[in-house]
Tab-separated table of C-alpha atoms and ligand atoms in Angstrom:
chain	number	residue	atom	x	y	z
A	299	UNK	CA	95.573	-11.473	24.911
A	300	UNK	CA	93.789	-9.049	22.798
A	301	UNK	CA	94.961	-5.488	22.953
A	302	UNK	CA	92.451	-2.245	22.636
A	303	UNK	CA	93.100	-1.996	19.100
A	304	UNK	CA	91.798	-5.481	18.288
A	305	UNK	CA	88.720	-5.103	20.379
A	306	UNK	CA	88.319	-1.708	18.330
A	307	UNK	CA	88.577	-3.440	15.090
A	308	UNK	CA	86.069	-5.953	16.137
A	309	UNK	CA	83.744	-3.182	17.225
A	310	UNK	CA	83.823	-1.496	14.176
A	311	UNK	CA	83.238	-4.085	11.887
A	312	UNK	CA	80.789	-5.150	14.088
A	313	UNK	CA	79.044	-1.894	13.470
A	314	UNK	CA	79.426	-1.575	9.999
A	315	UNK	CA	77.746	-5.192	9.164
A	316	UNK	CA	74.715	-3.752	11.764
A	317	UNK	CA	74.398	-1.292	9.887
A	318	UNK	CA	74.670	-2.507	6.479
A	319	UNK	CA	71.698	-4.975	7.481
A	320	UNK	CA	68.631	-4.126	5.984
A	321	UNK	CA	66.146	-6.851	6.815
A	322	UNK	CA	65.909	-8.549	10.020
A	323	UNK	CA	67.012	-11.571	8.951
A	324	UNK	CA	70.444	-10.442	7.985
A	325	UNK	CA	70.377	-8.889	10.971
A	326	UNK	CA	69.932	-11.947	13.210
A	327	UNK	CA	73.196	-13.188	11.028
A	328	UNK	CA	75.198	-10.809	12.446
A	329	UNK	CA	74.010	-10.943	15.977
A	330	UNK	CA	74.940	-14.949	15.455
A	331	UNK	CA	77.849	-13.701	13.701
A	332	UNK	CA	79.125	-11.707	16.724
A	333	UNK	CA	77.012	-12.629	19.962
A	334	UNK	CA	75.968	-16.211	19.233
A	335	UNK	CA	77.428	-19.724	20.637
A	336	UNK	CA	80.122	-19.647	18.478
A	337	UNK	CA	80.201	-15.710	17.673
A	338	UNK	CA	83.575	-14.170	17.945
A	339	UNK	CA	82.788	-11.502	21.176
A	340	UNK	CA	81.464	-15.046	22.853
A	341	UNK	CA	84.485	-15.950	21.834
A	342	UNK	CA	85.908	-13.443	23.917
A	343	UNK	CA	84.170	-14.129	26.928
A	344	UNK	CA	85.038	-17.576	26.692
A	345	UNK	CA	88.643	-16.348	26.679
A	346	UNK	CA	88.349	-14.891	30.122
A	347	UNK	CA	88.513	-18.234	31.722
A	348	UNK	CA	91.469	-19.215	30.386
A	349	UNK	CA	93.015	-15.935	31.927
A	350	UNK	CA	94.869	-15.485	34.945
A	351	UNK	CA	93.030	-13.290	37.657
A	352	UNK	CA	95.003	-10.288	36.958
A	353	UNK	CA	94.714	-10.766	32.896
A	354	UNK	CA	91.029	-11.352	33.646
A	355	UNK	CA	90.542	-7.880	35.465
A	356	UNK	CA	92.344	-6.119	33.118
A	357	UNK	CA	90.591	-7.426	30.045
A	358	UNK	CA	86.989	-7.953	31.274
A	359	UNK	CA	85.747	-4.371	31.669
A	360	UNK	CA	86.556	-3.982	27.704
A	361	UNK	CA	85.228	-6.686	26.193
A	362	UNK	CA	81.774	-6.985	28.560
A	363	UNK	CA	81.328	-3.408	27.077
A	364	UNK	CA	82.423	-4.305	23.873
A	365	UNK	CA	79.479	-7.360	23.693
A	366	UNK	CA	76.983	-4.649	25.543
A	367	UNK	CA	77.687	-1.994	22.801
A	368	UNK	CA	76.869	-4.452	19.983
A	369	UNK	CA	73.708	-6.224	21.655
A	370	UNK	CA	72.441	-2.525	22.342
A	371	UNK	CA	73.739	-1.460	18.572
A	372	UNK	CA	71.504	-4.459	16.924
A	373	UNK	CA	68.341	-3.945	19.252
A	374	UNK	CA	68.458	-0.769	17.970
A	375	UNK	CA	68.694	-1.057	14.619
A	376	UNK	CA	65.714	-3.899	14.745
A	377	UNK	CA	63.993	-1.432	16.292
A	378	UNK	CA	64.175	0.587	13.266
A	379	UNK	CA	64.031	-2.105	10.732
A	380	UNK	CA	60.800	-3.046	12.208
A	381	UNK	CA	59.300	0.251	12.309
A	382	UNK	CA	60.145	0.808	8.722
A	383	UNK	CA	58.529	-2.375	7.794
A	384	UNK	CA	55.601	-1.468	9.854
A	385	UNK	CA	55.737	2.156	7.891
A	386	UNK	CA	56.258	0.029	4.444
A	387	UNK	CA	52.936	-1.799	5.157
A	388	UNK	CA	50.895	0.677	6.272
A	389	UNK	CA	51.613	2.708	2.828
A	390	UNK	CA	51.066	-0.336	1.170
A	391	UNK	CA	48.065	-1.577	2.647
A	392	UNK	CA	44.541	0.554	2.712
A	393	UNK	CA	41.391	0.010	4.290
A	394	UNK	CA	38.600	2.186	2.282
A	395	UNK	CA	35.886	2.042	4.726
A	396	UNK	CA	33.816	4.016	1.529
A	397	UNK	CA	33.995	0.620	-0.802
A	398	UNK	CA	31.106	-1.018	-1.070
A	399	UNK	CA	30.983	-4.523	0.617
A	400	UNK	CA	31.581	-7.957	-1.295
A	401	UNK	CA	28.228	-8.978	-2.434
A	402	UNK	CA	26.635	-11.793	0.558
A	403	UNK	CA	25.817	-15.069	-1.300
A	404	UNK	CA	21.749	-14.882	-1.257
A	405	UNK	CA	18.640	-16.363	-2.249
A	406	UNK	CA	16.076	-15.208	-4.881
A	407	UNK	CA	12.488	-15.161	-5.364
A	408	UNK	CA	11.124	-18.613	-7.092
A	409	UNK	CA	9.663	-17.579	-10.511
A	410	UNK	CA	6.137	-18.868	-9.385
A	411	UNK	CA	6.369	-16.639	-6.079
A	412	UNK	CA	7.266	-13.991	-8.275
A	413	UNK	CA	4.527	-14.063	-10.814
A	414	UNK	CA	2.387	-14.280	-7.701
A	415	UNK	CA	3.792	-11.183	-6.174
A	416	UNK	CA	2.726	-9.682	-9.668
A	417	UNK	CA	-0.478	-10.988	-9.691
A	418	UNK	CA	-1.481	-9.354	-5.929
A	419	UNK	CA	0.370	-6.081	-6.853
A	420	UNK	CA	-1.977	-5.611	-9.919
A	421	UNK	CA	-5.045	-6.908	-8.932
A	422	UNK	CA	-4.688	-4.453	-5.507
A	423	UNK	CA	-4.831	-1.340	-8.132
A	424	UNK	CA	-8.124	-3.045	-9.471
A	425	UNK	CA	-8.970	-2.819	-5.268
A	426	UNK	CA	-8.804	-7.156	-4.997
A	427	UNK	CA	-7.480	-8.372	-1.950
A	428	UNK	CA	-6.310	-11.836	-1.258
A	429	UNK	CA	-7.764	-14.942	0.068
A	430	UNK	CA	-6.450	-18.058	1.148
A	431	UNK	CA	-7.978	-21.495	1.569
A	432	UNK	CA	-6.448	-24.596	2.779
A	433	UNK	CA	-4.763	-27.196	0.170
A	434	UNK	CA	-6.625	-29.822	2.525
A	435	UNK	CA	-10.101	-29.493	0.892
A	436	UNK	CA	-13.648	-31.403	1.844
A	437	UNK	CA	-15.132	-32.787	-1.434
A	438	UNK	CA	-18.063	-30.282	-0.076
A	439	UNK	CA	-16.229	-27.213	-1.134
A	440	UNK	CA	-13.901	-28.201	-3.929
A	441	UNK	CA	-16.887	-29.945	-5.612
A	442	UNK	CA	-20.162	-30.009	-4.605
A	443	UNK	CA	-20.798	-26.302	-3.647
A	444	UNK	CA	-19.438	-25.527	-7.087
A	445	UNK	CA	-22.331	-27.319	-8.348
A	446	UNK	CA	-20.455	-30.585	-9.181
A	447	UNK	CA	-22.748	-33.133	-7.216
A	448	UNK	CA	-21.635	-36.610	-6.492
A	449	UNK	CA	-22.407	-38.085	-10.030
A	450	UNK	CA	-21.122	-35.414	-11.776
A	451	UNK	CA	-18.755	-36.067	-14.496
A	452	UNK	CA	-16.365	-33.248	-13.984
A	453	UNK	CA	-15.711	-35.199	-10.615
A	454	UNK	CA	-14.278	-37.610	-13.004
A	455	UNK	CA	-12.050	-35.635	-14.735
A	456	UNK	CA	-10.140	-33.889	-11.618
A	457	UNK	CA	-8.004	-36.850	-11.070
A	458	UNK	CA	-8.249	-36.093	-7.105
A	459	UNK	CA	-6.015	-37.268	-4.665
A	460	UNK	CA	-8.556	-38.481	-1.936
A	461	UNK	CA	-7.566	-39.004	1.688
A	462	UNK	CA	-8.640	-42.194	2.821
A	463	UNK	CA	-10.401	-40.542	5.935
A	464	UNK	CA	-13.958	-39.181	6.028
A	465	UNK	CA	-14.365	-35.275	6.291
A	466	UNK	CA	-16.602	-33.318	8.307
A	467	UNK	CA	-19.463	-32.985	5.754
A	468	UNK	CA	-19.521	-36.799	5.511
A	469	UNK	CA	-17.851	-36.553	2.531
A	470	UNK	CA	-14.172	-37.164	1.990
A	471	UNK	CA	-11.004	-35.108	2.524
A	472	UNK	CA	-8.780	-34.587	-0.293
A	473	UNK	CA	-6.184	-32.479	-1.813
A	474	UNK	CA	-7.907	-29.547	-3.364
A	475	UNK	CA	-7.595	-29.678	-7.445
A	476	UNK	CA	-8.574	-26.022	-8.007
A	477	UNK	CA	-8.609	-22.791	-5.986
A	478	UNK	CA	-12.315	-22.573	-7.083
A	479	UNK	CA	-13.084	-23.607	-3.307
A	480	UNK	CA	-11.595	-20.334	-2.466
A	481	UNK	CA	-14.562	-18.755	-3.585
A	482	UNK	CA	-17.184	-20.798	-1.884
A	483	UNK	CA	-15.228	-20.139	1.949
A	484	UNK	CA	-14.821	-16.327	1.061
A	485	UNK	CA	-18.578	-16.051	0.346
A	486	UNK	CA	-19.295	-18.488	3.249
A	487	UNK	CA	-17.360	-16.222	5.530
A	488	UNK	CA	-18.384	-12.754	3.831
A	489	UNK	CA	-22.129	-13.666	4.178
A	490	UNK	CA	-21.556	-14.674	8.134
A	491	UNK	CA	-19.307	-12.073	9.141
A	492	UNK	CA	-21.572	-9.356	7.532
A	493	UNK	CA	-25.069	-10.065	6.695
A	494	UNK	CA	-25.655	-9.262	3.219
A	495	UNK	CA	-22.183	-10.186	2.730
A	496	UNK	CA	-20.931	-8.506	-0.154
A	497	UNK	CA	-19.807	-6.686	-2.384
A	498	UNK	CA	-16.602	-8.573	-2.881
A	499	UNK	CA	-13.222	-8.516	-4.732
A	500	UNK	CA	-10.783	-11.419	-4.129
A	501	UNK	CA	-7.923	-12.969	-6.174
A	502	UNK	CA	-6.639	-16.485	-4.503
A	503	UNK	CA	-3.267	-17.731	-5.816
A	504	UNK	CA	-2.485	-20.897	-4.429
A	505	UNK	CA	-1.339	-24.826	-4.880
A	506	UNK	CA	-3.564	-27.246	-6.569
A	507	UNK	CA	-3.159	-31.122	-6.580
A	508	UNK	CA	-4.316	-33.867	-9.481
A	509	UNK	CA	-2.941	-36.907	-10.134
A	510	UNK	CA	-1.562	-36.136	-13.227
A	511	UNK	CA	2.649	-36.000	-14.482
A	512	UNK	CA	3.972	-35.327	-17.993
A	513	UNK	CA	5.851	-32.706	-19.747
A	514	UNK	CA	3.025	-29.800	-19.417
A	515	UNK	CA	1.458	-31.612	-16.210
A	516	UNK	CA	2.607	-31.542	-12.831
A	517	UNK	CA	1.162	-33.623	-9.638
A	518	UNK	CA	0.797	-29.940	-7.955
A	519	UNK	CA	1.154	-26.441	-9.310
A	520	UNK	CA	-0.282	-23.151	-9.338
A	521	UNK	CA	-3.502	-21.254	-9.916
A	522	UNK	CA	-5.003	-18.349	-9.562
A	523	UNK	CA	-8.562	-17.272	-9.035
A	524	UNK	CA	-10.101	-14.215	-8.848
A	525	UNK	CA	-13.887	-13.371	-8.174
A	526	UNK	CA	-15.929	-10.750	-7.768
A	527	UNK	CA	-19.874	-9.855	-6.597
A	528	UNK	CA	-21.664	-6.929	-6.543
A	529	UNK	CA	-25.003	-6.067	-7.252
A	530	UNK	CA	-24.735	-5.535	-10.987
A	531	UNK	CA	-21.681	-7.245	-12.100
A	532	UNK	CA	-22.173	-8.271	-16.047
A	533	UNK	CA	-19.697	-9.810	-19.112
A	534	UNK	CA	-18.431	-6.525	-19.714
A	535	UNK	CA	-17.001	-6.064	-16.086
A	536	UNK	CA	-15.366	-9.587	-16.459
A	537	UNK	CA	-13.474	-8.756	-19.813
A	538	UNK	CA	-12.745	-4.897	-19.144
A	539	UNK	CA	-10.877	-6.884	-15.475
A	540	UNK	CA	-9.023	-9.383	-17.788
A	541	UNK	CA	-7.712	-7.273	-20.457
A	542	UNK	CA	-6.693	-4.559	-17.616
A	543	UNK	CA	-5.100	-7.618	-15.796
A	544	UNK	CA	-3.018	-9.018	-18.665
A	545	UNK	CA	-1.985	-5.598	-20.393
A	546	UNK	CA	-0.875	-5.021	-17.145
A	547	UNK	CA	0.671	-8.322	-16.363
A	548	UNK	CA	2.666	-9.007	-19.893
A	549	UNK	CA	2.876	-5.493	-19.714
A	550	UNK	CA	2.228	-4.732	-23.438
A	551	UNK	CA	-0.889	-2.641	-24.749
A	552	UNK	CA	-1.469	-4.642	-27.343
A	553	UNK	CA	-2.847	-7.781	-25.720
A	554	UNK	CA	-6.348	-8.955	-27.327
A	555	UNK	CA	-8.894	-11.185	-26.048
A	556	UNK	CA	-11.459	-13.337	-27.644
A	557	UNK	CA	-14.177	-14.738	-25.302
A	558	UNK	CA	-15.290	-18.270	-26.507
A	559	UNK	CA	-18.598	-19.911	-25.270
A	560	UNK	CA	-17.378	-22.936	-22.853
A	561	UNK	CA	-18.998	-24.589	-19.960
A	562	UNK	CA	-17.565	-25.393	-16.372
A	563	UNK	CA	-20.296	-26.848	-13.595
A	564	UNK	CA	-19.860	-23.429	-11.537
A	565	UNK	CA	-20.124	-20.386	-13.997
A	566	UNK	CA	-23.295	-19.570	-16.472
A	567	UNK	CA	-22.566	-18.472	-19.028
A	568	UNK	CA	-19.055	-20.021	-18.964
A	569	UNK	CA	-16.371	-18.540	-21.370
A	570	UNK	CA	-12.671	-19.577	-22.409
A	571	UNK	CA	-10.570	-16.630	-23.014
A	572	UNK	CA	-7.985	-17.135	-25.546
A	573	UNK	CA	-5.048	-14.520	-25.984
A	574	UNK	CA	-3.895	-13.181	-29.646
A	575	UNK	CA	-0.265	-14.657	-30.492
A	576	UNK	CA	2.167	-13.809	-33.582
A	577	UNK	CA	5.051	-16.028	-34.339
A	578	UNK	CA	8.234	-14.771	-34.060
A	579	UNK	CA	11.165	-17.826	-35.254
A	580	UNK	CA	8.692	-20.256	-34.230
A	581	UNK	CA	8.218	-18.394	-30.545
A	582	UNK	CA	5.152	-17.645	-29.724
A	583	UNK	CA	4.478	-13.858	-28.566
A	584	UNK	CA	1.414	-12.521	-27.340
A	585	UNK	CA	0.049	-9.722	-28.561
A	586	UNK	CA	-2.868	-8.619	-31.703
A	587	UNK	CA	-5.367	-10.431	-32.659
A	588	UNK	CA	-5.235	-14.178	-33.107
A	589	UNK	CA	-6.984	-13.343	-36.734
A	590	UNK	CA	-4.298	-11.589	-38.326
A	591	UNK	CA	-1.946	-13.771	-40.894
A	592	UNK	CA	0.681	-15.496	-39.027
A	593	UNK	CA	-0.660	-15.363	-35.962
A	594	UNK	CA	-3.002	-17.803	-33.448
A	595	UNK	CA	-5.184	-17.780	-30.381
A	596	UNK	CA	-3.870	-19.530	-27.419
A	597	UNK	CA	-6.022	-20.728	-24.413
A	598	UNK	CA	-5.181	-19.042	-21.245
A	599	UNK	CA	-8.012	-19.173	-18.822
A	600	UNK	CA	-11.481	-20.405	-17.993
A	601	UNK	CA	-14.262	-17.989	-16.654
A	602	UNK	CA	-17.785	-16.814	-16.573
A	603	UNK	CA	-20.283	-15.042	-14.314
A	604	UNK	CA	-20.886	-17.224	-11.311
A	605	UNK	CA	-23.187	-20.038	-11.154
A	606	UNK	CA	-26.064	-18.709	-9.167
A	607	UNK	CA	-26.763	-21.900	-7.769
A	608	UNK	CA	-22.934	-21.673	-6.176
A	609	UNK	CA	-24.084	-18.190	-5.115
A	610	UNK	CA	-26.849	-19.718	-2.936
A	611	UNK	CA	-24.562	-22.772	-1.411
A	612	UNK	CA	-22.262	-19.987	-0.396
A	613	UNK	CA	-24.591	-18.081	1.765
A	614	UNK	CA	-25.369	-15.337	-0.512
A	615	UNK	CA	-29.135	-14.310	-1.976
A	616	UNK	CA	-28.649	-14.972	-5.523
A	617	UNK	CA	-31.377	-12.825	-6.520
A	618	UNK	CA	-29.406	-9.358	-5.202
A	619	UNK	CA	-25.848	-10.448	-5.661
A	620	UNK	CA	-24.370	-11.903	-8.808
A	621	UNK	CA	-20.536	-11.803	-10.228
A	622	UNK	CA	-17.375	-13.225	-12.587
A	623	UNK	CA	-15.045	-15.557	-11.783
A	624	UNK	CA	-11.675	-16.964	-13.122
A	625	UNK	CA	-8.989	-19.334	-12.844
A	626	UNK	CA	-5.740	-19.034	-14.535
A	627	UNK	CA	-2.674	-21.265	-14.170
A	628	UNK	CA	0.551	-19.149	-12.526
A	629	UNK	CA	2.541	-21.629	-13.557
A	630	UNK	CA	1.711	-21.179	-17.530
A	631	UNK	CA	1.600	-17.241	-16.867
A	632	UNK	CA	5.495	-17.613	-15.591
A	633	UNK	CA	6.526	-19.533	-18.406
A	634	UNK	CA	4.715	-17.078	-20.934
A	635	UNK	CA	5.921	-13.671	-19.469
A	636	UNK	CA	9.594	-15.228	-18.759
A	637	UNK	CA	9.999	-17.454	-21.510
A	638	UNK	CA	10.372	-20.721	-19.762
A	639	UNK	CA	10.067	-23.691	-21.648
A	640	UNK	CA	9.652	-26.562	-19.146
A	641	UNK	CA	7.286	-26.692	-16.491
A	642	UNK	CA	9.428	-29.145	-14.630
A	643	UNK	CA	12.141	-26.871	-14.255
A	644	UNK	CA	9.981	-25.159	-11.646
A	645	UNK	CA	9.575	-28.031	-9.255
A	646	UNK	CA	12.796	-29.746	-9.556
A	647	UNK	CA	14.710	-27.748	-6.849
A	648	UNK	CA	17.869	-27.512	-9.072
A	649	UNK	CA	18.923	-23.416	-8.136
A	650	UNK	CA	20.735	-23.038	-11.641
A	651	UNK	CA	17.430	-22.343	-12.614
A	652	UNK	CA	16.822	-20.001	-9.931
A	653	UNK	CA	20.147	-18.272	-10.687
A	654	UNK	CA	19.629	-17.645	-14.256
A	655	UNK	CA	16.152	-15.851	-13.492
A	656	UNK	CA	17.634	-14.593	-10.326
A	657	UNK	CA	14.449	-12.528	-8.902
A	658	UNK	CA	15.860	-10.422	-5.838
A	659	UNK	CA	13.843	-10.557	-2.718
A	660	UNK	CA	14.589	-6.701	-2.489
A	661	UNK	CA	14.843	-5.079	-5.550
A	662	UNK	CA	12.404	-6.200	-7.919
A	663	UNK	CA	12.773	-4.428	-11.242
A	664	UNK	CA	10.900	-6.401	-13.033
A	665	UNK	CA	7.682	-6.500	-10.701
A	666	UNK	CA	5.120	-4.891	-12.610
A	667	UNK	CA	4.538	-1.304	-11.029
A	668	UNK	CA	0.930	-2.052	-11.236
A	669	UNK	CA	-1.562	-0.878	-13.435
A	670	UNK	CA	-1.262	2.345	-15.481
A	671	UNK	CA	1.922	2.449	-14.924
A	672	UNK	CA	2.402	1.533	-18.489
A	673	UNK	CA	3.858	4.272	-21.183
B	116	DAH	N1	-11.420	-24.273	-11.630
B	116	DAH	C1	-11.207	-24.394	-13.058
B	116	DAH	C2	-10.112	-25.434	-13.310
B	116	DAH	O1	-9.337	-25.700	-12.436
B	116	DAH	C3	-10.773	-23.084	-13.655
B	116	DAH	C4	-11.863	-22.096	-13.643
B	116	DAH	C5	-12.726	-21.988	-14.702
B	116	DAH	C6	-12.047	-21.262	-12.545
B	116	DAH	C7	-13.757	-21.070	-14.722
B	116	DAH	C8	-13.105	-20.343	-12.538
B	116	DAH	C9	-13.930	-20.251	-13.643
B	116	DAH	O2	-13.292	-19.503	-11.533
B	116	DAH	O3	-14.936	-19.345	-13.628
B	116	DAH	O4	-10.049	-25.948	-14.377
């Protein structure tokens, strides 16, 4: 039988172990301790049932309070221990809505689509817009409006991908090797839309095809071509345009141009423009004249002052409208103003590359601002 005192005693200590719990899980100890199967005020309960009625009255009252005033003593102090945990964490844990937010993994601009980007940003200050043409080509435009006939040797040298089916000029189709074709479907078009049909100022970056694959040749890459008539276009237009183009483009004052006589089918006179180089540990970097000791011309692009005989194919009267054109490789422009040293690198879809150049979609710091905006 246990008298008042005992049940006192086991109340006390009872309360004292509640409250000397400081984490929940020594507090779930003691409730075992006290209220579980085998806890001592269980134990007590279990007594009752050995009692007789009258010990059973007499005891019952006590100890059912007894095991209500500890069940309500330990839901208390879980109540607190939780709400202090819940205090602990909030000091511990902040959310600063004003940090900035973890950088998204994203893509970047391909160094070819960059250089491209330049290209249309500089050549719209020089008030060029730009054409397009398809990569699908009829031997008509890609060769024989550019005054390469059937028979003519320069055919030859393309290394064209033909398409075995005929195209609409009786000719064959094939995979364009040049953007020069750009030129005769921009004239074609000017001279219909608007009779007279110039003046015109076009750039046309786009993807060529010839069978060709080594180091410094690629089955398909990248040109651009630019071309412009008017009713008194002359040399001196067509160098004054390159030399503001590439300043702007390698974005260094000191770039110098020599004009060499050449010959392509569709431009008289024809000229090869070379660009002034000095070495620098074997690196070539443009800039001066390709005279000076130590340094070299390099070939960068082919040009002239349009055929007029490509003039007349494309609609226009060659006797009031005349004009330049050029065609420069993107590809080799890339690799110049970024240092690249493999062509391949370009085409091979591994993104390292893209990584290391890294040219944001968004923010494009080094996209040239455009002419004049040089120091
Ligand atoms: N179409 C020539 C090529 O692919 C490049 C070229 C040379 C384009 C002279 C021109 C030009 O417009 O005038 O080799």
């Amino acid at each position: 039988m246990e008298t008042t005192h005992e049940l006192d005693r086991l109340g006390q200590d009872a309360r004292s172990r509640i409250a000397e719990a400081t984490t929940i899980d020594a507090l779930e100890a003691v409730r075992i301790a006290f209220l579980g199967k085998q806890g001592s005020i269980s134990a007590l309960l279990k007594s009752l049932g050995r009692m007789s009625a009258e010990e059973r009255q007499a005891q019952a009252p006590a100890i059912q309070a007894l095991r209500q005033q500890v069940s309500d003593e330990i839901a208390r102090r879980r109540e607190a221990l939780e709400s202090a945990a819940l205090e602990q964490r909030l000091a511990a844990e902040r959310l600063d809505l004003t940090l900035p937010a973890p950088q998204a993994p994203g893509g970047s601009v391909h160094p070819v689509a960059q250089v491209m980007d330049e290209l249309a940003e500089i050549f719209a200050d020089l008030g060029f817009s730009v054409a397009t043409g398809p990569e699908i080509e009829d031997d008509w435009t890609n060769f024989t409006a550019l005054n390469m006939p059937e028979s003519h040797p320069a055919r030859a040298m393309h290394d064209t991908f033909y398409f075995p089916d005929a195209s609409p000029t009786g000719g064959r189709m094939l995979l364009r090797t040049h953007t020069s074709p750009v030129q005769v479907r921009t004239m074609l078009a000017t001279a219909k839309d608007h009779p007279g049909g110039a003046p015109l100022r076009i750039i046309a970056p786009g993807r060529v095809y010839r069978s060709d694959s080594d180091a410094t040749h690629t089955p398909m890459f990248h040109q651009v071509e630019g071309l412009v008539i008017d009713r008194d276009i002359h040399l001196g237009h067509l160098k004054w345009t390159l030399e503001t183009f590439l300043k702007a483009f390698f974005e260094r004052e000191d770039i110098v141009l020599r004009l060499r006589p050449s010959y392509f089918p569709f431009t008289e006179p024809s000229v090869e423009v070379d660009v002034g180089f000095a070495l620098d540990n074997g690196r070539r970097v443009l800039g001066g004249s390709g005279d000076a000791p130590g340094h070299g011309w390099m070939e960068l692009l082919g040009s002239g002052m349009v055929n007029r005989r490509v003039i007349a194919m494309s609609g226009l009267d060659p006797d009031v409208w005349q004009g330049f054109a050029f065609g420069v490789g993107v590809d080799r422009l890339a690799m110049l103003k970024y240092g690249m040293d493999d062509l391949r690198a370009f085409f091979d879809g591994d993104v390292r590359s893209l990584r290391h150049y890294r040219f944001s979609a968004f923010d494009q710091p080094t996209l040239s601002a455009g002419v004049g905006a040089r120091a």
